[in-house]
XYZ file of C-alpha atoms in Angstrom:
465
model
C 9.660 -9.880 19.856
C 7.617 -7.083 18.794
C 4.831 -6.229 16.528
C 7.031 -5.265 13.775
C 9.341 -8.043 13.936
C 6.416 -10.163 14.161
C 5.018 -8.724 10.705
C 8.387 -9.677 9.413
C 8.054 -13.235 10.132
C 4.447 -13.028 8.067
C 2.344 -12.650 10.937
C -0.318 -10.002 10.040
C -1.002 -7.435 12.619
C -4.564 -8.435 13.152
C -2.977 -11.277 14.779
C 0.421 -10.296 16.963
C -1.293 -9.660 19.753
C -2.032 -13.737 19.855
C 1.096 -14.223 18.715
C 3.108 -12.331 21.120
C 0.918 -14.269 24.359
C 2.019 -17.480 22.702
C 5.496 -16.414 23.237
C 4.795 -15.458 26.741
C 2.975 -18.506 27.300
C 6.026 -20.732 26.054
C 8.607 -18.804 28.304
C 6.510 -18.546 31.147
C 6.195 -22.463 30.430
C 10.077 -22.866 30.532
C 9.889 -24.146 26.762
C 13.264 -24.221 25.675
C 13.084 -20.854 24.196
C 12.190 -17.296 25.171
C 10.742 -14.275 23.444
C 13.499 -14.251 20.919
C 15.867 -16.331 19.182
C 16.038 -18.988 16.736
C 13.639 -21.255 17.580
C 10.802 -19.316 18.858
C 11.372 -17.098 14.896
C 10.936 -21.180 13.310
C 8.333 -21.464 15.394
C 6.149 -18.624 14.607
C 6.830 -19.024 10.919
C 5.664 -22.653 11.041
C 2.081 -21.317 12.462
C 1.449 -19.245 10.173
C 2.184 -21.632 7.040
C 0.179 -24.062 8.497
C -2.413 -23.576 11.166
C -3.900 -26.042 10.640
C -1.496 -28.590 12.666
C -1.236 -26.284 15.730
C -4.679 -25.918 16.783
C -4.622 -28.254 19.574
C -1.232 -27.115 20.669
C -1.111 -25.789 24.398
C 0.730 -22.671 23.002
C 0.088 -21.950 19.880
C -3.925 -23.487 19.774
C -5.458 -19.755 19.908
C -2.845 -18.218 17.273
C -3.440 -20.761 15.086
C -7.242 -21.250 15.328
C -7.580 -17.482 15.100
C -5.477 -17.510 11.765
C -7.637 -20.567 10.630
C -9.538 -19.851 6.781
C -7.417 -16.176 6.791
C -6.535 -14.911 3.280
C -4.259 -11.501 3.446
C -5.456 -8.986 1.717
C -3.348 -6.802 -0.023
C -3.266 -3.495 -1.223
C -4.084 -3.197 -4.791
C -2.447 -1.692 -7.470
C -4.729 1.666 -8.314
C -7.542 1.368 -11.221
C -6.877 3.806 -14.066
C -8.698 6.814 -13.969
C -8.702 10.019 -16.589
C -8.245 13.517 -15.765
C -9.507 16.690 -17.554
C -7.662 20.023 -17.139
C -3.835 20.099 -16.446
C -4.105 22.603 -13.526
C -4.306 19.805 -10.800
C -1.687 19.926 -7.402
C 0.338 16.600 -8.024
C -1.168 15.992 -3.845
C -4.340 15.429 -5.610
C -3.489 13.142 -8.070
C -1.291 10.983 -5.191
C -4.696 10.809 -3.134
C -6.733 9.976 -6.132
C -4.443 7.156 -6.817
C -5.183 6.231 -2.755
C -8.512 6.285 -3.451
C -8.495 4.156 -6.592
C -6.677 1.183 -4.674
C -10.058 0.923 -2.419
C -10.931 -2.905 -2.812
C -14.064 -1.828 -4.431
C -13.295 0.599 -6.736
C -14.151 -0.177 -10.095
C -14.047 3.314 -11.953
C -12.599 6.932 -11.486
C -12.073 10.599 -12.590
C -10.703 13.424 -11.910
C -12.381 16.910 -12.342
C -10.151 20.359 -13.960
C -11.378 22.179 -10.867
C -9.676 19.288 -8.628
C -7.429 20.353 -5.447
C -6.216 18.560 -2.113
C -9.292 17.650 0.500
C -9.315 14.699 2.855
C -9.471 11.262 1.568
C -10.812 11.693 -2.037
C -9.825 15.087 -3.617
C -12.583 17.944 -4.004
C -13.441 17.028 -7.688
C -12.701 13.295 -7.054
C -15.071 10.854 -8.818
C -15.169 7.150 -7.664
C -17.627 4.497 -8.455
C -17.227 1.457 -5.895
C -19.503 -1.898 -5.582
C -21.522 -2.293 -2.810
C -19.908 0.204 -0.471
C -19.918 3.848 0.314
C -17.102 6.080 1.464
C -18.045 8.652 4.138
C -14.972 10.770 3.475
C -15.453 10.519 -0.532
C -19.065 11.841 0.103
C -17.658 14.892 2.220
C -18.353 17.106 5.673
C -20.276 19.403 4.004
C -23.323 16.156 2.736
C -25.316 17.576 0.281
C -23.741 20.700 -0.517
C -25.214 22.094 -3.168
C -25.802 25.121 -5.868
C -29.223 26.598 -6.520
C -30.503 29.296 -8.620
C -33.807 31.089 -9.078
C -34.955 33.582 -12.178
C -36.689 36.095 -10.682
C -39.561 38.377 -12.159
C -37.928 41.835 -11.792
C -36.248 44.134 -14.500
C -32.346 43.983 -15.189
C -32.636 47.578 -14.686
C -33.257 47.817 -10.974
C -29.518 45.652 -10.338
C -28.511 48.508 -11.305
C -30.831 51.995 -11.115
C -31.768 50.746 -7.639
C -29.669 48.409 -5.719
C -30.903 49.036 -1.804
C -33.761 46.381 -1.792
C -31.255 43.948 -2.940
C -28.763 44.877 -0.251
C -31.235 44.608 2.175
C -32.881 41.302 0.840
C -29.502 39.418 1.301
C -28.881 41.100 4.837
C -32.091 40.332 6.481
C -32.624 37.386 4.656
C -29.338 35.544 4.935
C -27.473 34.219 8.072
C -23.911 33.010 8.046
C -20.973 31.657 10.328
C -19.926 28.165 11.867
C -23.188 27.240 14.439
C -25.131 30.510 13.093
C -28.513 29.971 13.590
C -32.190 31.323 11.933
C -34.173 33.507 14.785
C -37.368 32.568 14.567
C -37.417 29.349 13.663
C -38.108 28.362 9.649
C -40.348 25.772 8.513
C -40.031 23.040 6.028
C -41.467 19.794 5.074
C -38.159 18.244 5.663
C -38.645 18.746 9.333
C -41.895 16.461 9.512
C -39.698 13.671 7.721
C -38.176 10.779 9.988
C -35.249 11.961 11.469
C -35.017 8.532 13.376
C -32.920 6.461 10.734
C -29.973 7.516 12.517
C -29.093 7.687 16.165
C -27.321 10.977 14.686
C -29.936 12.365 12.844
C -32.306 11.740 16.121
C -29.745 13.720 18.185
C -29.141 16.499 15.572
C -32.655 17.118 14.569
C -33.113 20.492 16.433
C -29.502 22.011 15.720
C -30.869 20.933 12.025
C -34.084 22.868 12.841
C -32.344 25.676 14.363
C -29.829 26.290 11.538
C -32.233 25.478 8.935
C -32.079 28.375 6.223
C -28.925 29.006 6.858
C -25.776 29.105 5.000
C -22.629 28.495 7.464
C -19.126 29.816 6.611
C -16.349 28.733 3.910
C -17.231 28.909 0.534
C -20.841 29.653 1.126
C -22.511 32.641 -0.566
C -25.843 33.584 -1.603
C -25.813 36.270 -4.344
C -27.673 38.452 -6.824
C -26.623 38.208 -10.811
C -27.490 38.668 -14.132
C -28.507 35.352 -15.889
C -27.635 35.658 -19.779
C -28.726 33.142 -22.061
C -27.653 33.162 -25.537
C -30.703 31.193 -27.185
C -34.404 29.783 -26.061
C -34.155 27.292 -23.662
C -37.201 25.304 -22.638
C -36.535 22.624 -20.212
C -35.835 26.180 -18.313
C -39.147 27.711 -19.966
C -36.936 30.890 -20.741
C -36.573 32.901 -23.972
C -33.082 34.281 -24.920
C -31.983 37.613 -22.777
C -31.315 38.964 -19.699
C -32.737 38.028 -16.050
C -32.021 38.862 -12.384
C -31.185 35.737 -10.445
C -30.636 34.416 -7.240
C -27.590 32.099 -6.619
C -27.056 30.465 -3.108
C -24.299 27.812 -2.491
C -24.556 25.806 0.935
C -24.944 22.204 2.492
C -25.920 20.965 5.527
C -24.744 22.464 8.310
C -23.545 20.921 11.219
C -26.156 17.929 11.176
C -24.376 17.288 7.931
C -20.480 17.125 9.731
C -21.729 15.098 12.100
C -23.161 12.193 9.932
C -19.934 12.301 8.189
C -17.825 12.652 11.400
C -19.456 9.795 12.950
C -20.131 6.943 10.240
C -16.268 7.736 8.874
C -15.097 7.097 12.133
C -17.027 3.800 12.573
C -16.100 2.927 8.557
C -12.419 3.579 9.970
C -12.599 1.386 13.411
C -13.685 -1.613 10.775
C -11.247 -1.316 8.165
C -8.361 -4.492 8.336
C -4.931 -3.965 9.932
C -3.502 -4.096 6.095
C -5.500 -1.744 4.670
C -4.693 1.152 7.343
C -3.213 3.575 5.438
C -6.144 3.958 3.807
C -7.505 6.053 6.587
C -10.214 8.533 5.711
C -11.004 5.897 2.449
C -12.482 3.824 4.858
C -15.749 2.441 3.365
C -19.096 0.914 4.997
C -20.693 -2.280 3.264
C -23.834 -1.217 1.816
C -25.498 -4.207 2.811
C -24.524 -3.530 6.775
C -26.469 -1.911 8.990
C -23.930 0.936 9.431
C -24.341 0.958 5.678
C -27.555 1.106 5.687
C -27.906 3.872 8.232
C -25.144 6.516 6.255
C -26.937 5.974 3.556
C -30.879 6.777 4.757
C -28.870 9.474 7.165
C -27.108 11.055 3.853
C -30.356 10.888 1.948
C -31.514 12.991 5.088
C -29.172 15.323 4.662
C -29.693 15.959 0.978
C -33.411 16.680 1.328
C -32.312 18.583 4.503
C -29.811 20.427 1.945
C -32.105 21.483 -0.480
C -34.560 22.746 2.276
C -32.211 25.234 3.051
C -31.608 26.412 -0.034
C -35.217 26.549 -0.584
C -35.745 28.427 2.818
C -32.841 31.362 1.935
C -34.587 31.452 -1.799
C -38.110 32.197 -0.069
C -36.909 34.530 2.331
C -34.582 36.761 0.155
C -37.078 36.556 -3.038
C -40.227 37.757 -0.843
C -37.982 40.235 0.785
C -37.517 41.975 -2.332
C -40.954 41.335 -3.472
C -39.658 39.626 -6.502
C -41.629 35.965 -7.969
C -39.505 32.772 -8.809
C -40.109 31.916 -12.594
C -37.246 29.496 -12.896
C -34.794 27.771 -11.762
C -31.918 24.838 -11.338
C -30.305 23.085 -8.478
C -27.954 20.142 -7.658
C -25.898 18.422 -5.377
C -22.198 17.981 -5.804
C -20.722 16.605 -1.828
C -23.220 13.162 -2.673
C -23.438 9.823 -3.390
C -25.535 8.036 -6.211
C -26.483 4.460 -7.162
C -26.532 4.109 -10.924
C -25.425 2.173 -13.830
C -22.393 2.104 -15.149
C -20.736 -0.360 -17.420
C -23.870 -2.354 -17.220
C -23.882 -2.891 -13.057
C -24.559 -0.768 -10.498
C -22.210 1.104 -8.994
C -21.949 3.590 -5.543
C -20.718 7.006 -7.196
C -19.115 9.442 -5.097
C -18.731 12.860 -6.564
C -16.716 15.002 -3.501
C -17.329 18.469 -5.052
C -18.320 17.170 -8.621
C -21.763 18.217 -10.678
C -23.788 15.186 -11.668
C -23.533 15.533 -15.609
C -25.491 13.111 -16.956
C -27.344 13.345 -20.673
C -29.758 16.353 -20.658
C -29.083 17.038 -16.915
C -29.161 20.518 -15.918
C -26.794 22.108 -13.000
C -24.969 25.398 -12.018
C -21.171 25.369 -12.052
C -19.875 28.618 -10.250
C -16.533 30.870 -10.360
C -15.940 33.357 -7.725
C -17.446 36.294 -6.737
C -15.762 38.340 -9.624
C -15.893 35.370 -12.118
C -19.260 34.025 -13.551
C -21.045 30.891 -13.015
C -22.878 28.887 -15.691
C -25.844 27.132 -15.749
C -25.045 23.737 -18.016
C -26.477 20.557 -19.420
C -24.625 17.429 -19.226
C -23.343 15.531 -22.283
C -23.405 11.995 -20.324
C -19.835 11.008 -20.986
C -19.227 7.618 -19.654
C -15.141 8.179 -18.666
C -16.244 10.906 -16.173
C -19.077 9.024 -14.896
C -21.271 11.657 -16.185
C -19.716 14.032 -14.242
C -18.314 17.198 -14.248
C -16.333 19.993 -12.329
C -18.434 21.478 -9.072
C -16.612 25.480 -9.451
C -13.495 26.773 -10.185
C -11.476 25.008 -7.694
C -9.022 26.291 -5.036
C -5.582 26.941 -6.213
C -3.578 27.673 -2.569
C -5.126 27.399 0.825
C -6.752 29.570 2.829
C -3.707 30.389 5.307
C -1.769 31.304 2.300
C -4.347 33.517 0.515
C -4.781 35.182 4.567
C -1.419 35.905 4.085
C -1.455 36.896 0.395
C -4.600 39.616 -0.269
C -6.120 41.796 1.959
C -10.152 42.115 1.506
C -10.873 45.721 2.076
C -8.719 46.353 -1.161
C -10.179 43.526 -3.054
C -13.303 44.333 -2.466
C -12.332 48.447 -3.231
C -10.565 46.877 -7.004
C -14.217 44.842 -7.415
C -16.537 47.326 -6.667
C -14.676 49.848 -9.398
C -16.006 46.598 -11.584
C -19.789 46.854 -10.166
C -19.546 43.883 -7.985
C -20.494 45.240 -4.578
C -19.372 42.171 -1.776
C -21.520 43.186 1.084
C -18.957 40.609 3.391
C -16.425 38.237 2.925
C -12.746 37.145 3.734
C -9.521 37.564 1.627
C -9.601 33.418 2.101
C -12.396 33.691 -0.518
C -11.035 36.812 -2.567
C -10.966 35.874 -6.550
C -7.351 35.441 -6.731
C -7.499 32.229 -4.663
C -9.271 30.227 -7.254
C -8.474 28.806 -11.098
C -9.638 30.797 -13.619
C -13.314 29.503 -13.966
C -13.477 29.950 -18.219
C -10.370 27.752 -18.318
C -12.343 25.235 -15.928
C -14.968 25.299 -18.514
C -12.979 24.797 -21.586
C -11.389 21.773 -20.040
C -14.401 19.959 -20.125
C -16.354 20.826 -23.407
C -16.820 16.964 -23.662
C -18.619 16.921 -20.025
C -21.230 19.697 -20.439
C -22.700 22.173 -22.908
C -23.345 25.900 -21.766
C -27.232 26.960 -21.484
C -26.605 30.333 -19.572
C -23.915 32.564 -17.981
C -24.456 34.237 -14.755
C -22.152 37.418 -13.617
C -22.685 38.358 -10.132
C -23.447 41.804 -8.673
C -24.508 41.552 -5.010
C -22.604 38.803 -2.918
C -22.603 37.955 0.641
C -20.775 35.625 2.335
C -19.680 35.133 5.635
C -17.321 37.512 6.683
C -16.670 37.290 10.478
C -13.301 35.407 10.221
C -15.235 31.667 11.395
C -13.212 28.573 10.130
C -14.148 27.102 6.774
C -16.847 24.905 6.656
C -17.118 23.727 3.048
């Protein structure tokens, strides 16, 4: 009798193993019956409706003790959750309905810029109790958009583009394992790197790649910043501005918190609950719980310290001050309050969007990105779309556009792409302005940002976004 057949008779698979020794045990004990038949089907069936009156049987003690006080759990029926824009591949919406039959899921949305990723969909929203997903935080912990005003004339984008060029060269690094020669500093490298065995291990790489912005979807690029009308949380009168917009995470030591905790998260989660696979959660209260969490806290400091690092470097490179700016994480997890508890909220490439919170939603590097403030919508978890989103994969858009005449068509537009792949071309993602009008109700529009100067990594390494 086999595991299957086992199953069949209402013996979970936790438990066959035990199950299929008893067997053995009664065979091997010249029982009356064998591995098969009849009897030995009754008998298994009778164990598991009540263990109770087998535990001191020679054969069938250990079964039945082990299945003493179990309760099958089963998987539930997915929680409703709302979706905004109609642009969404139907794969998304079958693994957001995966994700919202997680035991502890107790809210969900779904972002217009949503597309396929593993476990919870990029633009995937879940709020669970007491747990946290590895997989519905991301790789790529912490990755994040940041942008910084900078003091120099409009003008010189344009009149006198060189020092930009060369302030996004030298000041830049990207590709999978690139590194920063010398060495940067940062706070976040004096902070305690031991909450992890992970983060202990990883701490150099960290230091090593710190500053820098990988491969994938990661660019760092020059723009004009338009706003329409004053705004003074950003201290900035309406007009025109150079900016600075970088979008990166965190690295490798990032992957490998992920890598390792979803891994451990999937070695624990019950025989039933299986197919879950990469929605395999950690108990907050455990102390692999604990550690993710610390660890992905890490990461998001680490995170922003890069950002901050590739913001120094290329603003003093073109001798240019900071006088503004906004930042935010969308591959991250929050506690807050929702429905009057609180709740774990995953956003896997979603912008926090709650009341009055600021953050930078981007396009492509022909498409603009906008700086917005959230309207705090409780059905989206105050959340809102992290980009455009993705609408084919990279192996089809390698197969679709080639870059050198992409970047010929977007130069004739004054964009000037100093490096990049066709996987990241324009024509690979959703048209950003429908994106935006999607979610009117998620976030209001402070400031547009049109890029001119972009750099990405462009030496054909695999995506790490």
């Amino acid at each position: 009798m086999n595991r299957r057949q086992l199953q069949k008779l209402g013996v979970p698979p936790k438990f066959a193993a035990a199950a299929i020794d008893a067997l053995r045990d009664a065979a091997s004990q010249d029982l009356g019956f064998g591995l098969k038949g009849k009897r030995a089907k009754e008998l298994v069936q009778d164990v598991v409706r009540a263990p109770q009156t087998f535990v001191n049987d020679p054969v069938w003690g250990k079964l039945a003790s082990e299945m003493l006080g179990y309760e099958p759990i089963e998987l539930r029926e997915p929680i409703a959750y709302r979706t905004w824009g109609d642009e969404i591949d139907p794969a998304a919406h079958a693994q957001m309905r995966d994700a919202c039959r997680v035991p502890s899921a107790v809210g969900a949305a779904l972002m217009p810029d949503a597309h396929v990723g593993y476990g919870l969909p990029i633009g995937g929203v879940l709020a669970c109790e007491n747990a946290v997903i590895p997989y519905a935080v991301g790789v790529d912990i912490a990755c994040r958009m940041k942008l910084s005003v900078l003091d120099v004339p409009v003008e010189s984008l344009v009149e006198r583009r060189e020092p930009f060029r060369v302030a996004l060269e030298k000041g830049t690094r990207f590709g999978v394992g690139c590194e920063h020669k010398p060495k940067q500093s940062h706070e976040v490298m004096d902070a305690d790197w031991s909450v992890s065995r992970i983060t202990r291990e990883r701490k150099d790489t960290a230091w090593k790649q710190l500053g820098t912005s990988g491969s994938g979807n990661h660019f760092v690029e020059f723009g004009v910043l338009t706003l329409a009308e004053r705004d003074g949380e950003l201290g900035l009168a309406a007009g025109e501005y150079v900016a600075l917009l970088s979008h990166s995470g965190s690295r490798g030591a990032g992957a490998a918190v992920c890598s390792t905790y979803s891994a451990i998260a999937q070695s624990r989660l019950p025989s039933e609950l299986k197919e879950l696979g990469r929605l395999a959660w950690l108990d907050l209260k455990s102390e692999a719980g604990q550690e993710y969490w610390a660890a992905m806290n890490l990461m998001g400091d680490y995170a922003a310290a890069n950002h901050a690092v590739i913001h120094r470097l290329v603003s003093h490179l073109l001798g240019a001050e900071i006088i503004a700016g906004v930042e935010n994480h969308h591959n991250f997890a929050w506690i807050e309050q929702h429905g009057g508890r609180d709740v774990v909220v995953h956003r896997k490439g979603a912008t926090p969007a709650g009341a009055g919170v600021l953050g930078v939603i981007p396009g492509s590097m022909a498409d603009p990105a906008f700086v917005v403030r959230g309207r705090g919508n409780a059905e989206s978890l105050d959340s809102a779309s992290h980009g455009a989103g993705r609408q084919m994969s990279r192996t089809k858009a390698n197969d679709m556009f080639r870059f050198s005449q992409v970047r010929k068509e977007l130069a004739e537009r004054g964009i000037e792409v100093l490096s990049a792949g066709s996987d990241e071309v324009p024509g690979v993602y959703k048209n950003i302005r429908h994106v935006m009008a999607a979610q009117q109700d998620l976030v209001e529009i402070v400031a547009q940002f049109d890029p001119k100067i972009v750099k990405m990594c462009g030496d054909g390494s695999r995506a790490e976004d």
